[in-house]
């Protein structure tokens, strides 16, 4: 262990102060402390998770996401089981320990079909399997866990229930409660991931501070943080559905705010696996990935979706890394990892628990 003192947790007001901090010298201490905590708790390895976007069909109408059902101009695709298995084999060939199967909320991806695909991947490869298929039923989640799925990712997007309800209409009459669903996912024995978008219209600094505390409270294993990027074919992207935050309180959807949120998350959740996200790389193609990795993150998610479908998984426009094959994406990310003195991870890269691990104050 380094000089990292795990005895002090950051309080909500301290997190809020850091989110509003503009002094480059003070911020440099935040980056250093986050990097030290990252190094002490999860080490120098950067885990590569092969991302397979298995379907862009979606029955939801989320105000922020380009895959929303009413976006009828978007061509839709769904991978075959063979295509998914081929991508999983490519993940093994490239040395990855995990694949992430992600999709819109697509009911054609049935309980049994997904269970069979998970089972095949587990039979044919040593990969850990992560699912990110939206809000699915407890029965589906249980069946997939039994079929061998190891991890589940579901971002709560914002912990502010009013803001979430505004941007994420329910399917039926019941309001969505992603926090409750995350607890069910944990109870099923999944390694559990969540996360947020930073800079949603109407999202305040205080709300992002509450999100970071929520990560710690949920004791999440994986935490993804990216900027909100407006999609012109969505209500939020067209300036609808949002109530402006009070003057001076709107959190910007900026690169800097994402770094702050990543660094603070590392301090309060020292053991979590935290990706340096593609959305962040979209804001800074030159070195956004690297800066994320140097300010608390320890994971990247190279894209293994077959190139023919890549552009159609358009959750937001101008996505980085959209035209590179899996092999090119791998080379690019491995180079970026090496150039900042880190090493590609080996094995599944699950959460490692250390005794008496709490958080750290910068
Ligand atoms: N249907 C799944 C997967 C959605 S895509 C689910 O809802 O969990 C994965 C993530 O992309 C979302 O959780 C959201 O945080 C992010 N995302 C969607 N639209 C976005 C946008 N316009 N800008 C930035 N991130 C976005």
PDB file of N, CA, C and O in Angstrom, residues 89-124:
ATOM      1  N   UNK A  89     -15.314 -15.350 -29.697  1.00  0.00           N
ATOM      2  CA  UNK A  89     -14.042 -16.038 -30.015  1.00  0.00           C
ATOM      3  C   UNK A  89     -12.963 -15.021 -30.348  1.00  0.00           C
ATOM      4  O   UNK A  89     -11.795 -15.201 -30.010  1.00  0.00           O
ATOM      5  N   UNK A  90     -13.355 -13.936 -31.009  1.00  0.00           N
ATOM      6  CA  UNK A  90     -12.373 -12.892 -31.303  1.00  0.00           C
ATOM      7  C   UNK A  90     -11.854 -12.267 -30.002  1.00  0.00           C
ATOM      8  O   UNK A  90     -10.663 -11.961 -29.871  1.00  0.00           O
ATOM      9  N   UNK A  91     -12.747 -12.109 -29.025  1.00  0.00           N
ATOM     10  CA  UNK A  91     -12.319 -11.565 -27.716  1.00  0.00           C
ATOM     11  C   UNK A  91     -11.239 -12.454 -27.108  1.00  0.00           C
ATOM     12  O   UNK A  91     -10.224 -11.973 -26.596  1.00  0.00           O
ATOM     13  N   UNK A  92     -11.452 -13.766 -27.203  1.00  0.00           N
ATOM     14  CA  UNK A  92     -10.457 -14.704 -26.655  1.00  0.00           C
ATOM     15  C   UNK A  92      -9.143 -14.557 -27.415  1.00  0.00           C
ATOM     16  O   UNK A  92      -8.060 -14.453 -26.823  1.00  0.00           O
ATOM     17  N   UNK A  93      -9.247 -14.497 -28.747  1.00  0.00           N
ATOM     18  CA  UNK A  93      -8.037 -14.390 -29.581  1.00  0.00           C
ATOM     19  C   UNK A  93      -7.245 -13.128 -29.256  1.00  0.00           C
ATOM     20  O   UNK A  93      -6.011 -13.120 -29.318  1.00  0.00           O
ATOM     21  N   UNK A  94      -7.959 -12.055 -28.910  1.00  0.00           N
ATOM     22  CA  UNK A  94      -7.282 -10.790 -28.598  1.00  0.00           C
ATOM     23  C   UNK A  94      -6.798 -10.736 -27.151  1.00  0.00           C
ATOM     24  O   UNK A  94      -6.202  -9.747 -26.725  1.00  0.00           O
ATOM     25  N   UNK A  95      -7.091 -11.792 -26.380  1.00  0.00           N
ATOM     26  CA  UNK A  95      -6.576 -11.863 -25.004  1.00  0.00           C
ATOM     27  C   UNK A  95      -7.484 -11.245 -23.954  1.00  0.00           C
ATOM     28  O   UNK A  95      -7.064 -11.035 -22.820  1.00  0.00           O
ATOM     29  N   UNK A  96      -8.753 -10.967 -24.315  1.00  0.00           N
ATOM     30  CA  UNK A  96      -9.653 -10.365 -23.334  1.00  0.00           C
ATOM     31  C   UNK A  96     -10.197 -11.428 -22.381  1.00  0.00           C
ATOM     32  O   UNK A  96     -10.325 -12.598 -22.727  1.00  0.00           O
ATOM     33  N   UNK A  97     -10.585 -10.985 -21.179  1.00  0.00           N
ATOM     34  CA  UNK A  97     -11.154 -11.913 -20.198  1.00  0.00           C
ATOM     35  C   UNK A  97     -12.664 -11.835 -20.094  1.00  0.00           C
ATOM     36  O   UNK A  97     -13.292 -12.647 -19.419  1.00  0.00           O
ATOM     37  N   UNK A  98     -13.245 -10.840 -20.771  1.00  0.00           N
ATOM     38  CA  UNK A  98     -14.680 -10.577 -20.600  1.00  0.00           C
ATOM     39  C   UNK A  98     -15.312 -10.116 -21.906  1.00  0.00           C
ATOM     40  O   UNK A  98     -14.677  -9.357 -22.653  1.00  0.00           O
ATOM     41  N   UNK A  99     -16.546 -10.535 -22.139  1.00  0.00           N
ATOM     42  CA  UNK A  99     -17.353  -9.838 -23.153  1.00  0.00           C
ATOM     43  C   UNK A  99     -18.570  -9.221 -22.487  1.00  0.00           C
ATOM     44  O   UNK A  99     -19.092  -9.751 -21.507  1.00  0.00           O
ATOM     45  N   UNK A 100     -18.996  -8.092 -23.037  1.00  0.00           N
ATOM     46  CA  UNK A 100     -20.201  -7.411 -22.572  1.00  0.00           C
ATOM     47  C   UNK A 100     -21.210  -7.464 -23.713  1.00  0.00           C
ATOM     48  O   UNK A 100     -20.939  -6.968 -24.805  1.00  0.00           O
ATOM     49  N   UNK A 101     -22.353  -8.111 -23.466  1.00  0.00           N
ATOM     50  CA  UNK A 101     -23.419  -8.136 -24.479  1.00  0.00           C
ATOM     51  C   UNK A 101     -24.394  -7.022 -24.144  1.00  0.00           C
ATOM     52  O   UNK A 101     -25.062  -7.059 -23.104  1.00  0.00           O
ATOM     53  N   UNK A 102     -24.447  -6.007 -25.011  1.00  0.00           N
ATOM     54  CA  UNK A 102     -25.312  -4.852 -24.732  1.00  0.00           C
ATOM     55  C   UNK A 102     -26.343  -4.678 -25.833  1.00  0.00           C
ATOM     56  O   UNK A 102     -26.084  -5.013 -26.994  1.00  0.00           O
ATOM     57  N   UNK A 103     -27.511  -4.159 -25.460  1.00  0.00           N
ATOM     58  CA  UNK A 103     -28.589  -3.952 -26.440  1.00  0.00           C
ATOM     59  C   UNK A 103     -29.575  -2.921 -25.939  1.00  0.00           C
ATOM     60  O   UNK A 103     -29.593  -2.582 -24.754  1.00  0.00           O
ATOM     61  N   UNK A 104     -30.426  -2.454 -26.845  1.00  0.00           N
ATOM     62  CA  UNK A 104     -31.624  -1.730 -26.431  1.00  0.00           C
ATOM     63  C   UNK A 104     -32.530  -2.700 -25.690  1.00  0.00           C
ATOM     64  O   UNK A 104     -32.221  -3.893 -25.580  1.00  0.00           O
ATOM     65  N   UNK A 105     -33.642  -2.200 -25.177  1.00  0.00           N
ATOM     66  CA  UNK A 105     -34.569  -3.128 -24.509  1.00  0.00           C
ATOM     67  C   UNK A 105     -35.377  -3.818 -25.598  1.00  0.00           C
ATOM     68  O   UNK A 105     -36.319  -3.254 -26.149  1.00  0.00           O
ATOM     69  N   UNK A 106     -34.974  -5.023 -25.920  1.00  0.00           N
ATOM     70  CA  UNK A 106     -35.459  -5.729 -27.102  1.00  0.00           C
ATOM     71  C   UNK A 106     -36.102  -7.046 -26.670  1.00  0.00           C
ATOM     72  O   UNK A 106     -35.403  -8.016 -26.371  1.00  0.00           O
ATOM     73  N   UNK A 107     -37.450  -7.114 -26.657  1.00  0.00           N
ATOM     74  CA  UNK A 107     -38.130  -8.325 -26.177  1.00  0.00           C
ATOM     75  C   UNK A 107     -37.898  -9.546 -27.061  1.00  0.00           C
ATOM     76  O   UNK A 107     -38.142 -10.676 -26.625  1.00  0.00           O
ATOM     77  N   UNK A 108     -37.412  -9.323 -28.295  1.00  0.00           N
ATOM     78  CA  UNK A 108     -37.109 -10.487 -29.150  1.00  0.00           C
ATOM     79  C   UNK A 108     -35.877 -11.233 -28.612  1.00  0.00           C
ATOM     80  O   UNK A 108     -35.676 -12.411 -28.891  1.00  0.00           O
ATOM     81  N   UNK A 109     -35.071 -10.546 -27.826  1.00  0.00           N
ATOM     82  CA  UNK A 109     -33.988 -11.227 -27.105  1.00  0.00           C
ATOM     83  C   UNK A 109     -34.641 -11.882 -25.879  1.00  0.00           C
ATOM     84  O   UNK A 109     -34.669 -11.329 -24.794  1.00  0.00           O
ATOM     85  N   UNK A 110     -35.206 -13.064 -26.097  1.00  0.00           N
ATOM     86  CA  UNK A 110     -36.025 -13.680 -25.050  1.00  0.00           C
ATOM     87  C   UNK A 110     -35.157 -14.292 -23.958  1.00  0.00           C
ATOM     88  O   UNK A 110     -33.952 -14.486 -24.128  1.00  0.00           O
ATOM     89  N   UNK A 111     -35.831 -14.611 -22.878  1.00  0.00           N
ATOM     90  CA  UNK A 111     -35.154 -15.263 -21.746  1.00  0.00           C
ATOM     91  C   UNK A 111     -34.378 -16.492 -22.215  1.00  0.00           C
ATOM     92  O   UNK A 111     -33.191 -16.647 -21.916  1.00  0.00           O
ATOM     93  N   UNK A 112     -35.055 -17.351 -22.984  1.00  0.00           N
ATOM     94  CA  UNK A 112     -34.408 -18.614 -23.378  1.00  0.00           C
ATOM     95  C   UNK A 112     -33.300 -18.386 -24.392  1.00  0.00           C
ATOM     96  O   UNK A 112     -32.266 -19.057 -24.359  1.00  0.00           O
ATOM     97  N   UNK A 113     -33.508 -17.457 -25.313  1.00  0.00           N
ATOM     98  CA  UNK A 113     -32.507 -17.227 -26.362  1.00  0.00           C
ATOM     99  C   UNK A 113     -31.214 -16.685 -25.747  1.00  0.00           C
ATOM    100  O   UNK A 113     -30.123 -17.174 -26.036  1.00  0.00           O
ATOM    101  N   UNK A 114     -31.357 -15.700 -24.877  1.00  0.00           N
ATOM    102  CA  UNK A 114     -30.162 -15.140 -24.219  1.00  0.00           C
ATOM    103  C   UNK A 114     -29.493 -16.212 -23.350  1.00  0.00           C
ATOM    104  O   UNK A 114     -28.260 -16.352 -23.346  1.00  0.00           O
ATOM    105  N   UNK A 115     -30.307 -16.989 -22.627  1.00  0.00           N
ATOM    106  CA  UNK A 115     -29.725 -18.038 -21.768  1.00  0.00           C
ATOM    107  C   UNK A 115     -28.896 -19.005 -22.616  1.00  0.00           C
ATOM    108  O   UNK A 115     -27.788 -19.401 -22.221  1.00  0.00           O
ATOM    109  N   UNK A 116     -29.422 -19.353 -23.803  1.00  0.00           N
ATOM    110  CA  UNK A 116     -28.690 -20.298 -24.666  1.00  0.00           C
ATOM    111  C   UNK A 116     -27.385 -19.681 -25.165  1.00  0.00           C
ATOM    112  O   UNK A 116     -26.344 -20.353 -25.209  1.00  0.00           O
ATOM    113  N   UNK A 117     -27.420 -18.398 -25.518  1.00  0.00           N
ATOM    114  CA  UNK A 117     -26.203 -17.730 -26.008  1.00  0.00           C
ATOM    115  C   UNK A 117     -25.165 -17.649 -24.882  1.00  0.00           C
ATOM    116  O   UNK A 117     -23.977 -17.952 -25.083  1.00  0.00           O
ATOM    117  N   UNK A 118     -25.618 -17.277 -23.691  1.00  0.00           N
ATOM    118  CA  UNK A 118     -24.687 -17.195 -22.544  1.00  0.00           C
ATOM    119  C   UNK A 118     -24.071 -18.576 -22.307  1.00  0.00           C
ATOM    120  O   UNK A 118     -22.850 -18.707 -22.133  1.00  0.00           O
ATOM    121  N   UNK A 119     -24.920 -19.594 -22.313  1.00  0.00           N
ATOM    122  CA  UNK A 119     -24.449 -20.953 -22.064  1.00  0.00           C
ATOM    123  C   UNK A 119     -23.385 -21.369 -23.085  1.00  0.00           C
ATOM    124  O   UNK A 119     -22.344 -21.920 -22.735  1.00  0.00           O
ATOM    125  N   UNK A 120     -23.650 -21.044 -24.356  1.00  0.00           N
ATOM    126  CA  UNK A 120     -22.689 -21.383 -25.417  1.00  0.00           C
ATOM    127  C   UNK A 120     -21.346 -20.685 -25.190  1.00  0.00           C
ATOM    128  O   UNK A 120     -20.290 -21.303 -25.328  1.00  0.00           O
ATOM    129  N   UNK A 121     -21.399 -19.402 -24.860  1.00  0.00           N
ATOM    130  CA  UNK A 121     -20.142 -18.661 -24.641  1.00  0.00           C
ATOM    131  C   UNK A 121     -19.394 -19.301 -23.472  1.00  0.00           C
ATOM    132  O   UNK A 121     -18.172 -19.510 -23.533  1.00  0.00           O
ATOM    133  N   UNK A 122     -20.111 -19.642 -22.409  1.00  0.00           N
ATOM    134  CA  UNK A 122     -19.446 -20.216 -21.236  1.00  0.00           C
ATOM    135  C   UNK A 122     -18.886 -21.606 -21.539  1.00  0.00           C
ATOM    136  O   UNK A 122     -17.852 -21.978 -21.002  1.00  0.00           O
ATOM    137  N   UNK A 123     -19.572 -22.359 -22.412  1.00  0.00           N
ATOM    138  CA  UNK A 123     -19.080 -23.703 -22.771  1.00  0.00           C
ATOM    139  C   UNK A 123     -17.843 -23.628 -23.663  1.00  0.00           C
ATOM    140  O   UNK A 123     -16.936 -24.426 -23.565  1.00  0.00           O
ATOM    141  N   UNK A 124     -17.861 -22.642 -24.570  1.00  0.00           N
ATOM    142  CA  UNK A 124     -16.831 -22.618 -25.620  1.00  0.00           C
ATOM    143  C   UNK A 124     -15.629 -21.755 -25.288  1.00  0.00           C
ATOM    144  O   UNK A 124     -14.625 -21.808 -25.992  1.00  0.00           O
TER     145      UNK A 124
END
